[in-house]
Amino acid sequence: MPDRIQQQLIEARKNQILDAAAVVFAAKGFHPTTTKDIARQAEIAEGTIYNYFDNKTAILLGIFERMKASVVAQAAPPAADVHDVREFLHTFLYHPLMALKADNFALFRIVVSEMMVNEELRRRYYEQILAPTLALAEASIQEQAASQGRSPANLKLTIRVISGMIWGLMLEHIMGDSVVAERWDELPDFLADLLLNGLTDDKI
Amino acid sequence: MPDRIQQQLIEARKNQILDAAAVVFAAKGFHPTTTKDIARQAEIAEGTIYNYFDNKTAILLGIFERMKASVVAQAAPPAADVHDVREFLHTFLYHPLMALKADNFALFRIVVSEMMVNEELRRRYYEQILAPTLALAEASIQEQAASQGRSPANLKLTIRVISGMIWGLMLEHIMGDSVVAERWDELPDFLADLLLNGLTDDKI
DNA sequence: CAAAATAATGAGTGATCGCTCATTACATGA
DNA sequence: TCATGTAATGAGCGATCACTCATTATTTTG
């Protein structure tokens, strides 16, 4: 059998296990889920899992790796596409907020929970997702400001504040706040307006 | 023995156990910590724990209850003290941000981690901490706006965005972002300026 | 001081669960 | 068709750990 097809079969099995794990993790959480649960959901034997993953934590890391591609692709618009601040805010705010609405939050909760407690997961998230996204956003604005002969001193921190807003609103959503939940779709515009114009009379 | 003194002794023992649990939870995380670990740290026998707490989760809830008082007290300024928006922003931003700097983040990480996964903890946090704090902030601004004959339509959402910023920045700090860490002390002023004036030239 | 009530103890229990590995089933190729 | 290599299987192992409870220690009371 050619190596390429062989490789594809292995990938398919891995994905089958990751799909199953995502379902049961989302439903029960990471720790309460047993490897037997995963196997049952994937309709394979428990032992088979260990032909493809070293241990239970490796499965969570596998799920994380798969989330990476989609999150980074959605959250980070190509720098070239951004021509002014309003456009930047729209892409930078709209995509992550809407992506998270589409998913159910359950799996996200599990990953955040483990991340708070697992050094490696935290490091991977920062190095592979958060830092690159922040850097891309920064470069995008940097370039635009430079074309106007400017170099905003607090850009790095500003990017982090904006990114943090999204994180915070997600958490408030997860906590069950109904105001945030009900007005989720308006958030990109609302935040862009707040950022551009500050606390206007309708807000405070 | 009078009931009052009896009650104080029970409280003292509980606090002794909670102190010990906070130390070992912060060091090892909730799940990896055994009841034996807690007992050893508290210098009592394992069984004694169960004279004061129903189970391991009850200990975490106990820690949470103790955090409540201090967090709410620090984060929520009395409404009467606020006379204008700038003053409001200072109290509302300064206290929570500085309180979290003073603590080490370890125990906070553990609580957030369990909260993501534990429905009851999440509900308690929302009902007993987040919602009251938001309501207090809202009332404080509401009152001030009313005195000017105004009634800001988006106040509730605005309060949530500001609160979310703090959450998000905390998470970025926990994730290991050095920009946020290094400029933590400036954040209250930086955020107040951003909120009042929007994205000025130094920022974007 | 003795009896009774209360609190502390820690070895033991029962159940759980991640992971292994000897065995079985299947696929490949001569 | 048979020999050989590869993948799947699931019973069982070893270890862990939250929690119990019979016993011991301490305090209270008459």
CSV table of N, CA, C and O in Angstrom, one decimal, chain B residues 132-188:
chain,number,residue,atom,x,y,z
B,132,PRO,N,-24.6,41.4,40.6
B,132,PRO,CA,-24.7,42.5,41.5
B,132,PRO,C,-23.8,43.6,41.2
B,132,PRO,O,-24.1,44.8,41.3
B,133,THR,N,-22.6,43.3,40.8
B,133,THR,CA,-21.6,44.3,40.5
B,133,THR,C,-22.0,45.1,39.3
B,133,THR,O,-22.0,46.4,39.3
B,134,LEU,N,-22.5,44.5,38.2
B,134,LEU,CA,-23.0,45.2,37.1
B,134,LEU,C,-24.2,46.0,37.4
B,134,LEU,O,-24.3,47.2,37.0
B,135,ALA,N,-25.1,45.5,38.3
B,135,ALA,CA,-26.3,46.3,38.6
B,135,ALA,C,-25.9,47.5,39.4
B,135,ALA,O,-26.5,48.6,39.2
B,136,LEU,N,-24.9,47.4,40.3
B,136,LEU,CA,-24.5,48.5,41.1
B,136,LEU,C,-23.9,49.6,40.2
B,136,LEU,O,-24.2,50.8,40.3
B,137,ALA,N,-23.0,49.2,39.3
B,137,ALA,CA,-22.4,50.1,38.3
B,137,ALA,C,-23.5,50.8,37.5
B,137,ALA,O,-23.4,52.1,37.3
B,138,GLU,N,-24.4,50.0,37.1
B,138,GLU,CA,-25.5,50.6,36.2
B,138,GLU,C,-26.3,51.6,37.0
B,138,GLU,O,-26.6,52.7,36.5
B,139,ALA,N,-26.7,51.3,38.2
B,139,ALA,CA,-27.5,52.2,39.0
B,139,ALA,C,-26.7,53.5,39.3
B,139,ALA,O,-27.3,54.6,39.2
B,140,SER,N,-25.4,53.3,39.5
B,140,SER,CA,-24.6,54.5,39.8
B,140,SER,C,-24.6,55.5,38.6
B,140,SER,O,-24.8,56.7,38.8
B,141,ILE,N,-24.5,54.9,37.4
B,141,ILE,CA,-24.5,55.8,36.2
B,141,ILE,C,-25.9,56.3,35.9
B,141,ILE,O,-26.1,57.5,35.6
B,142,GLN,N,-26.8,55.4,36.1
B,142,GLN,CA,-28.2,55.7,35.8
B,142,GLN,C,-28.6,57.0,36.6
B,142,GLN,O,-29.2,58.0,36.0
B,143,GLU,N,-28.3,57.0,37.9
B,143,GLU,CA,-28.6,58.1,38.8
B,143,GLU,C,-28.0,59.4,38.3
B,143,GLU,O,-28.6,60.4,38.2
B,144,GLN,N,-26.7,59.2,37.9
B,144,GLN,CA,-26.0,60.4,37.5
B,144,GLN,C,-26.6,61.0,36.2
B,144,GLN,O,-26.7,62.2,36.0
B,145,ALA,N,-26.9,60.1,35.2
B,145,ALA,CA,-27.5,60.5,34.0
B,145,ALA,C,-28.8,61.2,34.2
B,145,ALA,O,-29.2,62.2,33.6
B,146,ALA,N,-29.6,60.6,35.1
B,146,ALA,CA,-31.0,61.1,35.4
B,146,ALA,C,-30.9,62.5,35.9
B,146,ALA,O,-31.7,63.3,35.6
B,147,SER,N,-29.9,62.8,36.7
B,147,SER,CA,-29.7,64.1,37.2
B,147,SER,C,-29.5,65.1,36.1
B,147,SER,O,-29.6,66.3,36.4
B,148,GLN,N,-29.0,64.6,35.0
B,148,GLN,CA,-28.8,65.5,33.8
B,148,GLN,C,-30.0,65.4,32.9
B,148,GLN,O,-29.9,65.8,31.7
B,149,GLY,N,-31.0,64.7,33.3
B,149,GLY,CA,-32.2,64.5,32.4
B,149,GLY,C,-32.0,63.6,31.3
B,149,GLY,O,-32.7,63.6,30.3
B,150,ARG,N,-31.0,62.7,31.4
B,150,ARG,CA,-30.8,61.7,30.3
B,150,ARG,C,-31.1,60.3,30.8
B,150,ARG,O,-31.2,60.0,32.0
B,151,SER,N,-31.1,59.4,29.8
B,151,SER,CA,-31.4,58.0,30.1
B,151,SER,C,-30.7,57.2,29.0
B,151,SER,O,-31.4,56.8,28.0
B,152,PRO,N,-29.4,56.9,29.1
B,152,PRO,CA,-28.7,56.3,28.0
B,152,PRO,C,-29.2,54.9,27.6
B,152,PRO,O,-29.3,54.0,28.5
B,153,ALA,N,-29.6,54.7,26.4
B,153,ALA,CA,-30.3,53.5,25.9
B,153,ALA,C,-29.4,52.3,26.0
B,153,ALA,O,-29.9,51.2,26.2
B,154,ASN,N,-28.1,52.4,25.8
B,154,ASN,CA,-27.2,51.3,25.7
B,154,ASN,C,-26.4,51.1,27.0
B,154,ASN,O,-25.4,50.4,27.0
B,155,LEU,N,-26.9,51.7,28.1
B,155,LEU,CA,-26.1,51.6,29.3
B,155,LEU,C,-25.7,50.2,29.7
B,155,LEU,O,-24.6,49.9,30.0
B,156,LYS,N,-26.7,49.3,29.8
B,156,LYS,CA,-26.5,47.9,30.2
B,156,LYS,C,-25.4,47.3,29.4
B,156,LYS,O,-24.5,46.7,30.0
B,157,LEU,N,-25.5,47.4,28.1
B,157,LEU,CA,-24.5,46.8,27.3
B,157,LEU,C,-23.1,47.4,27.5
B,157,LEU,O,-22.1,46.7,27.5
B,158,THR,N,-23.1,48.7,27.6
B,158,THR,CA,-21.8,49.5,27.8
B,158,THR,C,-21.1,49.0,29.1
B,158,THR,O,-19.9,48.7,29.1
B,159,ILE,N,-21.9,48.9,30.2
B,159,ILE,CA,-21.3,48.4,31.4
B,159,ILE,C,-20.7,47.0,31.2
B,159,ILE,O,-19.6,46.7,31.7
B,160,ARG,N,-21.4,46.2,30.5
B,160,ARG,CA,-20.9,44.8,30.2
B,160,ARG,C,-19.6,44.8,29.4
B,160,ARG,O,-18.7,44.0,29.6
B,161,VAL,N,-19.5,45.7,28.4
B,161,VAL,CA,-18.3,45.8,27.6
B,161,VAL,C,-17.1,46.2,28.5
B,161,VAL,O,-16.0,45.6,28.4
B,162,ILE,N,-17.4,47.2,29.3
B,162,ILE,CA,-16.3,47.7,30.2
B,162,ILE,C,-15.8,46.6,31.2
B,162,ILE,O,-14.6,46.3,31.3
B,163,SER,N,-16.8,45.9,31.8
B,163,SER,CA,-16.5,44.8,32.6
B,163,SER,C,-15.7,43.7,31.9
B,163,SER,O,-14.8,43.1,32.4
B,164,GLY,N,-16.2,43.4,30.7
B,164,GLY,CA,-15.6,42.4,29.8
B,164,GLY,C,-14.1,42.7,29.5
B,164,GLY,O,-13.3,41.8,29.4
B,165,MET,N,-13.8,44.0,29.3
B,165,MET,CA,-12.4,44.4,29.1
B,165,MET,C,-11.5,44.0,30.2
B,165,MET,O,-10.4,43.5,29.9
B,166,ILE,N,-12.0,44.1,31.4
B,166,ILE,CA,-11.1,43.7,32.5
B,166,ILE,C,-10.9,42.2,32.5
B,166,ILE,O,-9.8,41.7,32.7
B,167,TRP,N,-12.0,41.5,32.3
B,167,TRP,CA,-11.9,40.0,32.2
B,167,TRP,C,-10.9,39.6,31.1
B,167,TRP,O,-10.0,38.8,31.4
B,168,GLY,N,-11.0,40.2,30.0
B,168,GLY,CA,-10.2,39.8,28.8
B,168,GLY,C,-8.7,40.1,29.1
B,168,GLY,O,-7.9,39.3,28.8
B,169,LEU,N,-8.5,41.3,29.7
B,169,LEU,CA,-7.1,41.6,30.0
B,169,LEU,C,-6.5,40.7,31.0
B,169,LEU,O,-5.3,40.3,31.0
B,170,MET,N,-7.3,40.3,32.0
B,170,MET,CA,-6.8,39.3,33.0
B,170,MET,C,-6.4,38.0,32.3
B,170,MET,O,-5.4,37.4,32.6
B,171,LEU,N,-7.3,37.6,31.4
B,171,LEU,CA,-7.0,36.3,30.7
B,171,LEU,C,-5.7,36.5,29.9
B,171,LEU,O,-4.9,35.6,29.8
B,172,GLU,N,-5.5,37.6,29.2
B,172,GLU,CA,-4.3,37.8,28.4
B,172,GLU,C,-3.1,37.8,29.3
B,172,GLU,O,-2.0,37.2,29.0
B,173,HIS,N,-3.2,38.3,30.5
B,173,HIS,CA,-2.2,38.3,31.5
B,173,HIS,C,-1.8,36.8,31.9
B,173,HIS,O,-0.7,36.4,31.8
B,174,ILE,N,-2.9,36.1,32.2
B,174,ILE,CA,-2.7,34.7,32.5
B,174,ILE,C,-2.1,33.9,31.4
B,174,ILE,O,-1.3,33.0,31.6
B,175,MET,N,-2.5,34.2,30.2
B,175,MET,CA,-1.9,33.5,29.0
B,175,MET,C,-0.4,33.8,28.8
B,175,MET,O,0.2,33.1,28.0
B,176,GLY,N,0.1,34.8,29.5
B,176,GLY,CA,1.5,35.0,29.5
B,176,GLY,C,1.9,36.2,28.6
B,176,GLY,O,3.1,36.3,28.2
B,177,ASP,N,0.9,37.0,28.2
B,177,ASP,CA,1.3,38.2,27.3
B,177,ASP,C,2.1,39.2,28.1
B,177,ASP,O,1.7,39.7,29.1
B,178,SER,N,3.3,39.5,27.6
B,178,SER,CA,4.2,40.4,28.3
B,178,SER,C,3.8,41.9,28.2
B,178,SER,O,4.0,42.7,29.1
B,179,VAL,N,3.2,42.3,27.1
B,179,VAL,CA,2.8,43.7,26.9
B,179,VAL,C,1.8,44.1,28.0
B,179,VAL,O,1.9,45.1,28.7
B,180,VAL,N,0.8,43.2,28.2
B,180,VAL,CA,-0.3,43.5,29.2
B,180,VAL,C,0.4,43.4,30.6
B,180,VAL,O,0.1,44.3,31.4
B,181,ALA,N,1.2,42.5,30.8
B,181,ALA,CA,1.8,42.3,32.1
B,181,ALA,C,2.7,43.6,32.5
B,181,ALA,O,2.5,44.1,33.6
B,182,GLU,N,3.5,44.0,31.5
B,182,GLU,CA,4.4,45.1,31.8
B,182,GLU,C,3.7,46.5,32.0
B,182,GLU,O,4.2,47.3,32.7
B,183,ARG,N,2.5,46.6,31.4
B,183,ARG,CA,1.8,47.9,31.5
B,183,ARG,C,0.6,47.8,32.3
B,183,ARG,O,-0.3,48.7,32.2
B,184,TRP,N,0.5,46.8,33.2
B,184,TRP,CA,-0.7,46.5,34.0
B,184,TRP,C,-1.1,47.8,34.8
B,184,TRP,O,-2.2,48.1,34.9
B,185,ASP,N,-0.1,48.4,35.4
B,185,ASP,CA,-0.4,49.6,36.3
B,185,ASP,C,-1.0,50.7,35.5
B,185,ASP,O,-1.7,51.5,36.1
B,186,GLU,N,-0.6,50.9,34.3
B,186,GLU,CA,-1.2,52.0,33.5
B,186,GLU,C,-2.6,51.7,33.0
B,186,GLU,O,-3.3,52.7,32.5
B,187,LEU,N,-3.0,50.5,33.1
B,187,LEU,CA,-4.3,50.1,32.5
B,187,LEU,C,-5.5,51.0,32.9
B,187,LEU,O,-6.3,51.4,32.0
B,188,PRO,N,-5.7,51.2,34.2
B,188,PRO,CA,-6.9,52.0,34.5
B,188,PRO,C,-6.9,53.4,33.8
B,188,PRO,O,-8.0,53.7,33.2
